[in-house]
Amino acid sequence: MKWYLKSLGPKKIIEFVALIIFVIFFMGPLLNLAILAFTGNWNYPDMLPREWSLKWWKFVFQQEGVSQSIALSFLIATIVTAVSIVLCVPAAYAFARIRFPLSKFFLFSFLLTHAFPKMGLYVSIAVLFYKLGLMNTLLGVILIHIINVLMYMTWIPTSAFRNVHTAQEESARDVGASPFRVFRSITLPMAMPGIIVASIFTFLNSLDEAQGTFLVGVPNFRTMPVVMYGIISDYPAYAGAVFSIILTAPTIILLLAAQRFVSADVLSSGFQIK
Amino acid sequence: MGIQLSIQKLTKRYKTGDGVSDISLDVGKGEMVTLLGPSGCGKTTLLRSIGGFLDPDAGDILIEGKSVLKAPPEKRPTSMVFQGYNLWPHMTVYDNLAFGLKIRKVKKAERDQAIEQVLELVRLPGAGKKYPGQLSGGQQQRIAVARSLLLKPAVLLLDEPFSALDAKLRHEMREELREIQADLGLTMVFVTHDQEEALSISDRIVVMNHGHIEQIATPQEIYDEPKSLYVAQFIGKMNFLKGVVAEGGIKVGELSFPNPNKLSGKVTVAVRPEDIQFGGGAESRLQGTIKQIMVLGHYAEVSVDVQDHGTVRAFLARDEVRSLHHGQQVSVGFAKILAYPEQ
């Protein structure tokens, strides 16, 4: 054993220890969460629960409004993603291809919603929504969610479109494709990885949005994260653990499904101001 | 030989002042014409106007006798090969090639056969299943040329297609392209800033400068009789000396040459390095000192410091250089000169 450690050298050993600490730090809470969620009976000195059960899952799903809130969350996230694709992808194409005055300023302005404390922003939006009769409506909730994702949905596809060279579009025109066909067959497919990454972020962000929904949507539109606030404060930690897993699962599944597209390159190039 | 492409008084000016003015040019069927000039001379502007990617301010472009000015690029009987980024990375080579044919509704069997043939023509048989990213730069440009050939364009336009490739590959590619062009009888307009490339592959060269044409002629003519000082400076190697017109001839120091163009006053005399002769009597020669001798393969370049005229470079056969050495006093004469009004 000693010879092995010696052959590795101190650098490797330190790296290994750092990795272990890192894993514990990140995976520990998740593991604890998973154990809590499936606990039947667990007394203090035991390392693991004495009994495993699904009783907290049953409990959570029996709570009034929980199933609906999950369905509502996915519904809203889907609508928000669809609407923001329709709104932002053409805008991103314009930012990437058309030179218009102040385009950099407009692109930069999407950062503003992320630059101020969210609650302050939401309160001022709520004042506006009251006047417009958007409080406690689906439209109001969707608008609040879209405000949050505008930046991802515009910046990342913009850089994706910019990475499609003009010569690539022009050579498609040259062989006989109409401008629309060029966009459909060349530009859009080439920018697709960036658009997919942005859409996934949008979907997850909407699924996770609580503050704005809480302010604008309650009482009629109680999404998963809003309901979770209530459950965490009113019920034992076990129920909260179950709920966290329900919230985390879509993120993990979507990121795994899209890992081919999600790369540091796509992300970092999206956040360069050019 | 009919006229395939006719450009008439074409003008396109950008806000920056770049562009082309009043360009007229006829390209015959099966002819290979090169637009040659430094960057910013307007050669690419001209090519893109023919391809339909730029709207000219004035003038007309006729292909096979019909004006194409109103047609967008996809409706023009032209095809263009760009400097780079020709191919679509999300499609296989086969799909890249088939894209234009599919738009033209060519049947699959016919399409497959045509693609197979053209891949053989560009010496990449069996590359159909690969993605562009798996090919080298040279191979990608071959596929781009193949895609253009497939569409049987009335005029093939090439915008410095080989400039991103290394010298050896560039050489090979231009030879291949010339062969294909001659075999298929293609009409081609080729843009380059490389005068050697232009001289080696063109039927005719159009030398451009600041948006206008300096000279249109065969490579031979351009090399032997550059019409302006600009062309003389741009094409091949050239020595420039100060001369003056006196007594009905052009004088360079003690030397006198005929003055066919009836120039007057001070002139710039241009001499090709291969037209410089060494040795002989001191009469009708200029005196100089050898500064440097460089053997460059089958010939040698000798630099001579000539009194009052600066350095003159001469190309000599390698055998002739053997008797010369650094610092030697020599007399040099010119077999042939060109003269231009001094600028």
Coordinates of C-alpha atoms in Angstrom, one line a residue:
Chain A
M1 CA 0.0 0.0 0.0
K2 CA 2.8 2.4 1.0
W3 CA 4.8 1.7 -2.2
Y4 CA 1.7 2.5 -4.2
L5 CA 1.1 5.9 -2.5
K6 CA 4.8 6.7 -3.0
S7 CA 4.7 5.9 -6.7
L8 CA 1.7 8.2 -7.1
G9 CA 3.4 11.2 -5.6
P10 CA 1.9 13.8 -3.3
K11 CA 0.3 15.8 -6.1
K12 CA -1.9 12.9 -7.2
I13 CA -2.9 12.1 -3.6
I14 CA -3.9 15.7 -2.9
E15 CA -5.9 15.7 -6.1
F16 CA -7.6 12.5 -5.0
V17 CA -8.5 13.9 -1.6
A18 CA -9.8 17.1 -3.1
L19 CA -12.0 15.0 -5.5
I20 CA -13.4 13.0 -2.5
I21 CA -14.2 16.2 -0.6
F22 CA -15.8 17.6 -3.8
V23 CA -17.9 14.5 -4.3
I24 CA -19.1 14.4 -0.7
F25 CA -19.9 18.1 -0.8
F26 CA -22.0 17.8 -3.9
M27 CA -23.4 14.3 -3.8
G28 CA -23.8 14.0 0.0
P29 CA -26.9 16.2 0.2
L30 CA -28.4 14.5 -2.8
L31 CA -27.8 11.1 -1.2
N32 CA -29.2 12.3 2.1
L33 CA -32.3 13.5 0.2
A34 CA -32.8 10.2 -1.6
I35 CA -32.5 8.3 1.7
L36 CA -34.9 10.7 3.5
A37 CA -37.5 10.4 0.7
F38 CA -37.7 6.6 1.0
T39 CA -37.5 6.4 4.8
G40 CA -40.1 4.5 6.8
N41 CA -38.6 4.7 10.2
W42 CA -35.3 6.2 11.1
N43 CA -34.1 6.9 14.7
Y44 CA -31.3 9.2 15.6
P45 CA -28.1 7.1 16.2
D46 CA -28.7 4.7 13.2
M47 CA -26.6 5.2 10.1
L48 CA -29.4 4.1 7.8
P49 CA -33.2 4.0 8.3
R50 CA -34.6 0.9 10.0
E51 CA -37.4 0.7 7.5
W52 CA -37.7 1.7 3.9
S53 CA -41.1 2.8 2.5
L54 CA -42.9 4.9 0.0
K55 CA -45.2 6.3 2.6
W56 CA -43.9 9.9 2.2
W57 CA -44.4 9.6 -1.6
K58 CA -48.0 8.6 -0.9
F59 CA -48.4 11.4 1.6
V60 CA -47.1 14.0 -0.8
F61 CA -49.3 12.9 -3.7
Q62 CA -52.3 12.7 -1.4
Q63 CA -51.9 16.3 -0.5
E64 CA -54.5 18.5 -2.1
G65 CA -53.2 20.3 -5.1
V66 CA -49.8 18.5 -5.4
S67 CA -50.6 16.5 -8.5
Q68 CA -52.2 19.5 -10.1
S69 CA -49.3 21.7 -9.3
I70 CA -46.9 19.2 -11.0
A71 CA -49.1 19.1 -14.0
L72 CA -49.5 22.9 -14.0
S73 CA -45.7 23.4 -13.7
F74 CA -45.1 21.2 -16.7
L75 CA -47.9 22.8 -18.7
I76 CA -46.5 26.3 -17.9
A77 CA -42.9 25.3 -18.6
T78 CA -44.0 23.8 -22.0
I79 CA -45.9 27.0 -23.0
V80 CA -43.1 29.2 -21.8
T81 CA -40.6 27.3 -23.8
A82 CA -42.7 27.2 -26.9
V83 CA -43.6 30.9 -26.7
S84 CA -40.0 32.0 -26.0
I85 CA -38.8 29.9 -29.0
V86 CA -41.3 31.6 -31.2
L87 CA -40.3 35.1 -29.8
C88 CA -36.6 34.7 -29.4
V89 CA -35.3 32.6 -32.2
P90 CA -36.3 35.1 -34.9
A91 CA -34.9 37.9 -32.7
A92 CA -31.7 36.0 -32.3
Y93 CA -31.5 35.6 -36.1
A94 CA -31.9 39.3 -36.5
F95 CA -29.2 40.0 -33.9
A96 CA -26.9 37.7 -35.6
R97 CA -27.5 38.7 -39.2
I98 CA -29.0 42.1 -39.5
R99 CA -27.1 45.2 -38.7
F100 CA -29.4 47.7 -37.1
P101 CA -28.7 50.7 -34.8
L102 CA -28.3 50.0 -31.1
S103 CA -28.4 46.2 -31.7
K104 CA -25.6 45.7 -29.1
F105 CA -27.6 47.8 -26.6
F106 CA -30.7 45.8 -27.2
L107 CA -28.9 42.5 -26.8
F108 CA -27.3 43.8 -23.7
S109 CA -30.6 45.0 -22.3
F110 CA -31.7 41.4 -21.8
L111 CA -29.2 41.2 -19.0
L112 CA -31.0 43.9 -17.1
T113 CA -33.7 41.6 -15.7
H114 CA -30.8 39.6 -14.1
A115 CA -29.0 42.7 -12.9
F116 CA -31.5 43.8 -10.3
P117 CA -32.9 42.0 -7.2
K118 CA -35.7 39.8 -8.6
M119 CA -38.3 40.7 -5.9
G120 CA -38.0 44.4 -6.5
L121 CA -38.5 43.8 -10.2
Y122 CA -41.4 41.5 -9.6
V123 CA -43.2 44.0 -7.3
S124 CA -43.0 46.7 -9.9
I125 CA -44.2 44.3 -12.6
A126 CA -47.0 43.3 -10.2
V127 CA -48.1 47.0 -10.0
L128 CA -48.3 47.1 -13.8
F129 CA -50.1 43.7 -13.9
Y130 CA -52.8 45.0 -11.5
K131 CA -53.5 47.8 -13.8
L132 CA -53.6 45.5 -16.8
G133 CA -55.7 42.9 -15.0
L134 CA -53.0 40.2 -15.4
M135 CA -52.7 39.3 -11.8
N136 CA -53.7 35.8 -11.0
T137 CA -53.9 34.8 -14.7
L138 CA -52.0 32.2 -16.7
L139 CA -50.9 34.9 -19.1
G140 CA -49.4 36.9 -16.2
V141 CA -47.5 33.8 -14.9
I142 CA -46.2 33.0 -18.4
L143 CA -45.0 36.6 -18.9
I144 CA -43.1 36.6 -15.6
H145 CA -41.4 33.3 -16.6
I146 CA -40.5 34.6 -20.1
I147 CA -38.9 37.7 -18.6
N148 CA -36.5 35.4 -16.7
V149 CA -35.5 33.4 -19.8
L150 CA -35.2 36.1 -22.4
M151 CA -31.5 36.3 -21.9
Y152 CA -30.7 32.6 -22.4
M153 CA -33.1 32.3 -25.2
T154 CA -31.7 35.3 -27.2
W155 CA -28.0 35.2 -26.4
I156 CA -27.3 31.5 -27.0
P157 CA -29.2 31.2 -30.3
T158 CA -27.7 34.5 -31.4
S159 CA -24.2 33.1 -31.1
A160 CA -25.4 29.9 -32.7
F161 CA -26.6 31.8 -35.7
R162 CA -23.4 33.8 -35.8
N163 CA -21.4 30.6 -36.1
V164 CA -23.2 29.8 -39.4
H165 CA -21.0 31.5 -41.9
T166 CA -22.4 33.7 -44.6
A167 CA -20.7 31.7 -47.2
Q168 CA -22.6 28.6 -46.0
E169 CA -25.9 30.4 -46.5
E170 CA -24.8 32.0 -49.8
S171 CA -23.6 28.7 -51.3
A172 CA -27.1 27.2 -50.5
R173 CA -28.7 30.2 -52.3
D174 CA -26.2 29.6 -55.1
V175 CA -27.2 26.0 -55.7
G176 CA -30.8 27.0 -56.0
A177 CA -32.4 27.3 -52.5
S178 CA -34.8 30.1 -51.8
P179 CA -34.0 32.3 -48.7
F180 CA -36.7 30.4 -46.7
R181 CA -35.3 27.0 -47.8
V182 CA -31.8 28.2 -46.8
F183 CA -33.0 29.0 -43.3
R184 CA -34.9 25.7 -43.0
S185 CA -32.3 23.4 -44.4
I186 CA -29.0 25.1 -43.6
T187 CA -29.1 27.9 -41.0
L188 CA -31.6 26.4 -38.6
P189 CA -30.2 22.9 -38.4
M190 CA -26.7 24.3 -38.0
A191 CA -27.9 26.5 -35.1
M192 CA -30.0 23.8 -33.6
P193 CA -27.6 22.7 -30.8
G194 CA -27.6 26.2 -29.4
I195 CA -31.4 26.5 -29.7
I196 CA -31.8 23.1 -27.9
V197 CA -29.5 24.1 -25.1
A198 CA -31.3 27.4 -24.7
S199 CA -34.7 25.7 -24.7
I200 CA -33.7 23.2 -22.1
F201 CA -32.5 26.1 -19.9
T202 CA -35.8 27.8 -20.5
F203 CA -37.8 24.8 -19.6
L204 CA -35.9 24.1 -16.4
N205 CA -35.9 27.7 -15.4
S206 CA -39.6 27.9 -15.8
L207 CA -40.1 24.7 -13.9
D208 CA -38.0 26.1 -11.0
E209 CA -39.4 29.7 -10.9
A210 CA -41.1 30.4 -7.6
Q211 CA -40.8 34.1 -6.6
G212 CA -42.6 35.6 -9.6
T213 CA -45.2 32.9 -9.7
F214 CA -45.8 33.4 -6.0
L215 CA -46.4 37.1 -6.5
V216 CA -48.4 37.0 -9.7
G217 CA -50.1 33.6 -9.8
V218 CA -51.3 32.8 -6.3
P219 CA -53.9 31.7 -5.4
N220 CA -55.0 30.2 -8.7
F221 CA -51.7 29.2 -10.2
R222 CA -49.7 27.3 -7.7
T223 CA -46.8 25.6 -9.4
M224 CA -44.5 22.9 -7.9
P225 CA -41.9 25.3 -6.4
V226 CA -44.7 27.5 -4.9
V227 CA -46.4 24.4 -3.3
M228 CA -43.0 23.2 -2.1
Y229 CA -42.5 26.3 0.0
G230 CA -45.7 25.4 1.9
I231 CA -44.8 21.7 2.2
I232 CA -41.3 22.5 3.6
S233 CA -42.6 24.8 6.2
D234 CA -45.7 22.7 7.2
Y235 CA -44.5 19.1 7.1
P236 CA -41.5 17.0 8.2
A237 CA -38.3 17.0 6.1
Y238 CA -39.3 13.6 4.6
A239 CA -42.0 15.2 2.5
G240 CA -39.7 18.0 1.5
A241 CA -37.2 15.4 0.3
V242 CA -39.8 13.7 -1.8
F243 CA -40.7 17.0 -3.4
S244 CA -37.1 18.0 -4.0
I245 CA -36.6 14.8 -6.0
I246 CA -39.7 15.5 -8.0
L247 CA -38.3 18.9 -8.8
T248 CA -34.8 17.7 -9.5
A249 CA -35.7 14.7 -11.7
P250 CA -36.7 16.6 -14.8
T251 CA -33.5 18.6 -14.7
I252 CA -31.3 15.5 -14.5
I253 CA -33.3 13.6 -17.2
L254 CA -33.3 16.6 -19.6
L255 CA -29.6 17.3 -19.1
L256 CA -28.7 13.7 -19.6
A257 CA -30.8 13.6 -22.8
A258 CA -29.2 16.7 -24.1
Q259 CA -25.6 16.3 -22.9
R260 CA -24.5 15.9 -26.5
F261 CA -25.5 19.5 -27.1
V262 CA -24.7 21.1 -23.8
S263 CA -21.1 21.9 -24.0
A264 CA -19.0 24.7 -22.4
D265 CA -18.4 26.0 -25.9
V266 CA -22.1 26.6 -26.7
L267 CA -22.6 28.2 -23.4
S268 CA -19.6 30.4 -23.2
S269 CA -19.9 31.6 -26.8
G270 CA -23.5 32.6 -26.0
F271 CA -22.3 34.9 -23.2
Q272 CA -19.7 36.8 -25.2
I273 CA -20.8 40.3 -26.1
K274 CA -19.7 40.8 -29.6
Chain B
M1 CA -16.6 31.1 -79.9
G2 CA -19.8 32.7 -78.6
I3 CA -19.9 35.1 -75.8
Q4 CA -21.1 33.4 -72.6
L5 CA -20.9 36.2 -70.1
S6 CA -21.0 39.9 -70.9
I7 CA -20.5 42.5 -68.3
Q8 CA -21.5 46.0 -69.5
K9 CA -20.5 49.2 -67.8
L10 CA -21.0 47.7 -64.4
T11 CA -20.7 50.1 -61.4
K12 CA -21.0 49.2 -57.7
R13 CA -19.7 51.6 -55.1
Y14 CA -19.8 51.1 -51.4
K15 CA -20.1 53.9 -48.9
T16 CA -16.4 53.4 -48.0
G17 CA -15.4 54.3 -51.5
D18 CA -14.4 50.8 -52.5
G19 CA -16.1 49.0 -55.3
V20 CA -15.9 49.0 -59.1
S21 CA -16.7 51.6 -61.8
D22 CA -17.6 51.2 -65.4
I23 CA -16.4 47.6 -65.9
S24 CA -17.0 46.0 -69.3
L25 CA -15.8 42.5 -70.0
D26 CA -16.8 39.7 -72.4
V27 CA -16.0 36.1 -71.5
G28 CA -16.2 33.6 -74.3
K29 CA -17.7 30.1 -74.1
G30 CA -15.3 27.7 -72.6
E31 CA -12.9 30.4 -71.6
M32 CA -11.1 30.8 -68.3
V33 CA -10.8 34.4 -67.2
T34 CA -9.0 35.4 -64.1
L35 CA -9.7 38.6 -62.2
L36 CA -6.4 39.6 -60.6
G37 CA -5.6 42.4 -58.2
P38 CA -4.6 43.2 -54.7
S39 CA -7.3 43.1 -51.9
G40 CA -9.7 46.0 -52.2
C41 CA -9.3 46.3 -56.0
G42 CA -12.9 45.2 -56.6
K43 CA -12.4 41.8 -58.1
T44 CA -14.6 40.0 -55.5
T45 CA -17.2 42.8 -55.9
L46 CA -17.3 42.0 -59.6
L47 CA -17.6 38.3 -59.0
R48 CA -20.3 38.6 -56.4
S49 CA -22.3 40.9 -58.7
I50 CA -22.2 38.2 -61.4
G51 CA -23.3 35.5 -58.9
G52 CA -26.2 37.7 -57.7
F53 CA -24.9 38.4 -54.2
L54 CA -24.6 42.1 -54.8
D55 CA -26.8 44.6 -56.6
P56 CA -24.9 46.8 -58.9
D57 CA -25.6 50.5 -59.0
A58 CA -25.5 50.6 -62.8
G59 CA -24.7 48.5 -65.8
D60 CA -25.8 45.1 -66.9
I61 CA -24.8 41.5 -66.8
L62 CA -25.7 39.2 -69.6
I63 CA -25.3 35.4 -69.5
E64 CA -25.9 33.6 -72.8
G65 CA -27.4 36.8 -74.1
K66 CA -30.0 37.3 -71.4
S67 CA -29.8 39.9 -68.6
V68 CA -29.6 38.2 -65.2
L69 CA -29.6 41.4 -63.2
K70 CA -33.1 41.0 -61.8
A71 CA -32.6 37.3 -60.8
P72 CA -31.6 36.3 -57.3
P73 CA -28.6 34.0 -56.9
E74 CA -30.8 30.9 -56.8
K75 CA -32.3 31.7 -60.2
R76 CA -29.0 32.5 -62.0
P77 CA -27.2 30.0 -64.2
T78 CA -24.0 30.6 -62.3
S79 CA -22.4 28.6 -59.5
M80 CA -19.9 30.0 -57.1
V81 CA -17.1 28.4 -55.1
F82 CA -16.2 30.4 -52.1
Q83 CA -12.9 30.9 -50.3
G84 CA -14.0 28.7 -47.4
Y85 CA -17.0 27.5 -45.5
N86 CA -18.6 26.1 -48.7
L87 CA -20.0 22.9 -47.2
W88 CA -22.7 22.3 -44.6
P89 CA -21.2 20.5 -41.7
H90 CA -24.5 18.9 -40.6
M91 CA -24.9 17.0 -43.9
T92 CA -22.8 14.2 -45.4
V93 CA -20.8 14.9 -48.5
Y94 CA -23.5 13.0 -50.5
D95 CA -26.2 15.3 -49.1
N96 CA -24.1 18.4 -49.7
L97 CA -23.8 17.4 -53.3
A98 CA -27.4 16.2 -53.6
F99 CA -29.0 19.4 -52.1
G100 CA -29.0 21.4 -55.4
L101 CA -30.1 18.4 -57.4
K102 CA -33.0 17.7 -55.0
I103 CA -34.2 21.3 -55.4
R104 CA -34.1 20.8 -59.1
K105 CA -36.2 17.6 -58.6
V106 CA -33.6 15.3 -60.2
K107 CA -34.6 11.6 -59.7
K108 CA -32.7 9.6 -57.2
A109 CA -31.1 7.1 -59.6
E110 CA -29.9 9.9 -61.8
R111 CA -28.7 11.9 -58.8
D112 CA -26.7 9.0 -57.4
Q113 CA -25.1 8.4 -60.7
A114 CA -24.2 12.1 -61.3
I115 CA -22.7 12.3 -57.7
E116 CA -20.7 9.2 -58.2
Q117 CA -19.3 10.5 -61.5
V118 CA -18.4 13.9 -60.1
L119 CA -16.7 12.4 -57.0
E120 CA -14.6 10.5 -59.4
L121 CA -13.9 13.6 -61.4
V122 CA -12.5 15.4 -58.3
R123 CA -10.7 12.2 -57.3
L124 CA -12.6 11.5 -54.1
P125 CA -14.6 8.4 -55.0
G126 CA -16.4 6.9 -52.1
A127 CA -16.3 10.1 -50.0
G128 CA -20.1 10.4 -50.1
K129 CA -20.8 9.0 -46.6
K130 CA -18.2 11.2 -44.9
Y131 CA -19.0 14.5 -43.1
P132 CA -17.2 17.6 -44.2
G133 CA -15.4 17.7 -40.8
Q134 CA -13.7 14.4 -41.7
L135 CA -12.1 15.8 -44.8
S136 CA -9.0 18.0 -45.2
G137 CA -9.2 21.6 -46.4
G138 CA -8.2 20.6 -49.9
Q139 CA -10.7 17.8 -50.0
Q140 CA -13.5 20.1 -48.8
Q141 CA -12.7 22.6 -51.6
R142 CA -12.8 19.7 -54.1
I143 CA -16.3 18.8 -52.9
A144 CA -17.3 22.4 -53.2
V145 CA -16.0 22.4 -56.8
A146 CA -17.8 19.1 -57.4
R147 CA -21.1 20.6 -56.1
S148 CA -20.8 23.4 -58.5
L149 CA -19.9 21.2 -61.5
L150 CA -23.0 19.0 -60.8
L151 CA -25.3 21.8 -61.5
K152 CA -23.7 22.4 -65.0
P153 CA -23.6 26.2 -64.6
A154 CA -23.4 28.4 -67.6
V155 CA -20.6 30.3 -65.8
L156 CA -18.6 28.9 -62.9
L157 CA -17.4 31.5 -60.4
L158 CA -14.5 30.9 -58.1
D159 CA -13.5 33.3 -55.3
E160 CA -9.9 32.5 -54.3
P161 CA -10.9 28.9 -53.8
F162 CA -7.4 27.7 -53.0
S163 CA -6.0 30.6 -51.0
A164 CA -6.4 28.8 -47.7
L165 CA -4.4 25.8 -48.8
D166 CA -0.7 25.3 -48.6
A167 CA 1.5 26.0 -51.6
K168 CA 2.0 22.5 -52.9
L169 CA -1.7 21.6 -52.6
R170 CA -2.6 24.9 -54.3
H171 CA -0.4 24.0 -57.2
E172 CA -2.0 20.6 -57.6
M173 CA -5.5 21.9 -57.3
R174 CA -5.1 24.5 -59.9
E175 CA -3.7 22.0 -62.3
E176 CA -6.6 19.7 -61.7
L177 CA -9.1 22.5 -62.0
R178 CA -7.6 23.6 -65.3
E179 CA -7.8 20.0 -66.6
I180 CA -11.4 19.7 -65.6
Q181 CA -12.3 23.1 -67.1
A182 CA -10.7 22.2 -70.4
D183 CA -12.3 18.7 -70.5
L184 CA -15.8 20.0 -69.8
G185 CA -15.4 23.2 -71.8
L186 CA -16.5 25.2 -68.8
T187 CA -16.7 29.0 -68.8
M188 CA -15.0 30.1 -65.7
V189 CA -14.3 33.4 -63.9
F190 CA -11.6 32.9 -61.3
V191 CA -10.7 35.5 -58.7
T192 CA -7.2 35.6 -57.2
H193 CA -4.6 37.9 -55.8
D194 CA -1.8 35.5 -56.7
Q195 CA -0.3 36.6 -60.0
E196 CA 1.5 33.3 -60.4
E197 CA -1.8 31.4 -60.1
A198 CA -3.4 33.8 -62.6
L199 CA -0.5 33.4 -65.1
S200 CA -0.5 29.6 -64.9
I201 CA -4.2 28.8 -65.4
S202 CA -5.8 31.6 -67.3
D203 CA -6.8 32.0 -71.0
R204 CA -7.0 35.7 -70.2
I205 CA -6.2 37.8 -67.2
V206 CA -8.1 40.9 -66.1
V207 CA -5.8 43.0 -64.0
M208 CA -7.8 45.3 -61.7
N209 CA -6.8 48.2 -59.6
H210 CA -8.9 50.5 -57.4
G211 CA -12.2 49.4 -59.0
H212 CA -11.2 49.7 -62.7
I213 CA -9.6 47.4 -65.2
E214 CA -5.9 48.1 -66.0
Q215 CA -5.5 45.5 -68.7
I216 CA -7.2 42.5 -70.2
A217 CA -4.9 40.2 -72.1
T218 CA -3.5 36.7 -72.3
P219 CA -0.9 35.7 -69.7
Q220 CA 1.9 36.0 -72.4
E221 CA 0.8 39.5 -73.3
I222 CA 0.4 40.6 -69.8
Y223 CA 3.9 39.4 -68.9
D224 CA 5.6 40.7 -72.0
E225 CA 3.8 43.9 -72.6
P226 CA 2.2 45.2 -69.4
K227 CA 0.2 48.2 -70.5
S228 CA 0.7 50.3 -67.4
L229 CA 3.3 50.8 -64.8
Y230 CA 0.9 49.3 -62.3
V231 CA 0.6 46.1 -64.3
A232 CA 4.3 46.0 -64.7
Q233 CA 4.8 46.3 -60.9
F234 CA 2.1 43.7 -60.2
I235 CA 2.9 40.9 -62.6
G236 CA 6.1 39.0 -62.3
K237 CA 9.5 40.4 -61.1
M238 CA 10.6 43.6 -62.6
N239 CA 13.5 46.1 -62.3
F240 CA 12.6 49.8 -62.4
L241 CA 15.1 52.4 -63.4
K242 CA 15.0 56.1 -64.1
G243 CA 15.2 57.2 -67.7
V244 CA 14.7 60.3 -69.8
V245 CA 13.6 60.8 -73.4
A246 CA 16.2 62.6 -75.5
E247 CA 17.2 62.7 -79.1
G248 CA 14.2 60.5 -80.1
G249 CA 15.2 57.7 -77.8
I250 CA 14.9 56.6 -74.2
K251 CA 18.1 57.0 -72.3
V252 CA 19.1 55.1 -69.2
G253 CA 22.5 56.5 -68.3
E254 CA 24.6 55.9 -71.4
L255 CA 22.2 53.4 -72.9
S256 CA 19.7 54.3 -75.5
F257 CA 16.5 52.5 -76.5
P258 CA 13.8 53.1 -79.1
N259 CA 10.7 55.0 -78.0
P260 CA 7.8 53.4 -79.8
N261 CA 5.1 54.9 -77.5
K262 CA 6.3 58.5 -78.2
L263 CA 6.8 59.3 -74.5
S264 CA 8.5 62.5 -73.5
G265 CA 10.2 63.9 -70.5
K266 CA 11.2 61.7 -67.6
V267 CA 10.2 58.0 -67.8
T268 CA 10.3 54.9 -65.6
V269 CA 12.1 52.1 -67.4
A270 CA 11.1 48.5 -66.6
V271 CA 13.3 45.5 -67.3
R272 CA 12.5 41.9 -66.6
P273 CA 15.3 40.1 -64.6
E274 CA 15.7 37.6 -67.5
D275 CA 16.3 40.4 -70.0
I276 CA 19.5 41.6 -68.2
Q277 CA 22.7 40.6 -69.8
F278 CA 26.1 40.5 -68.2
G279 CA 29.6 41.1 -69.5
G280 CA 30.5 42.4 -73.0
G281 CA 32.3 45.7 -73.8
A282 CA 32.0 48.7 -71.6
E283 CA 30.3 50.6 -74.3
S284 CA 26.5 50.6 -74.2
R285 CA 26.6 49.0 -70.8
L286 CA 26.1 50.2 -67.2
Q287 CA 28.8 49.5 -64.6
G288 CA 27.9 47.8 -61.4
T289 CA 29.2 45.7 -58.5
I290 CA 27.7 42.3 -57.7
K291 CA 26.1 42.4 -54.3
Q292 CA 24.6 39.0 -53.9
I293 CA 24.3 35.7 -55.8
M294 CA 21.4 33.3 -54.9
V295 CA 21.1 30.0 -56.6
L296 CA 17.3 29.2 -56.8
G297 CA 17.2 25.8 -58.4
H298 CA 17.6 25.8 -62.1
Y299 CA 18.5 29.5 -62.2
A300 CA 20.2 32.0 -60.1
E301 CA 19.3 35.5 -59.0
V302 CA 22.1 38.0 -59.1
S303 CA 21.8 41.4 -57.5
V304 CA 24.0 44.1 -59.0
D305 CA 24.5 47.6 -57.5
V306 CA 24.4 49.8 -60.5
Q307 CA 25.8 53.4 -60.2
D308 CA 23.1 56.0 -60.0
H309 CA 20.3 53.4 -60.5
G310 CA 20.2 51.3 -57.4
T311 CA 20.0 47.6 -57.2
V312 CA 19.2 45.6 -60.3
R313 CA 18.2 41.9 -60.1
A314 CA 19.0 39.5 -62.9
F315 CA 18.0 35.9 -63.6
L316 CA 20.8 33.9 -65.1
A317 CA 21.3 30.3 -65.9
R318 CA 23.2 28.5 -63.2
D319 CA 26.2 27.8 -65.5
E320 CA 26.6 31.5 -66.2
V321 CA 26.9 32.3 -62.5
R322 CA 29.9 30.1 -61.9
S323 CA 32.4 32.7 -63.1
L324 CA 30.8 35.5 -61.0
H325 CA 31.5 36.3 -57.4
H326 CA 30.5 38.8 -54.8
G327 CA 32.0 42.2 -55.2
Q328 CA 33.0 41.7 -58.8
Q329 CA 32.8 44.6 -61.2
V330 CA 30.4 43.8 -64.1
S331 CA 28.8 45.6 -66.9
V332 CA 25.1 45.0 -67.5
G333 CA 23.0 45.6 -70.6
F334 CA 19.3 45.2 -71.3
A335 CA 17.9 43.0 -74.1
K336 CA 14.5 44.6 -73.9
I337 CA 12.9 47.4 -72.0
L338 CA 9.5 48.8 -71.3
A339 CA 8.9 52.5 -70.6
Y340 CA 6.2 54.3 -68.7
P341 CA 5.6 58.0 -68.0
E342 CA 7.1 58.7 -64.6
Q343 CA 4.6 59.0 -61.8

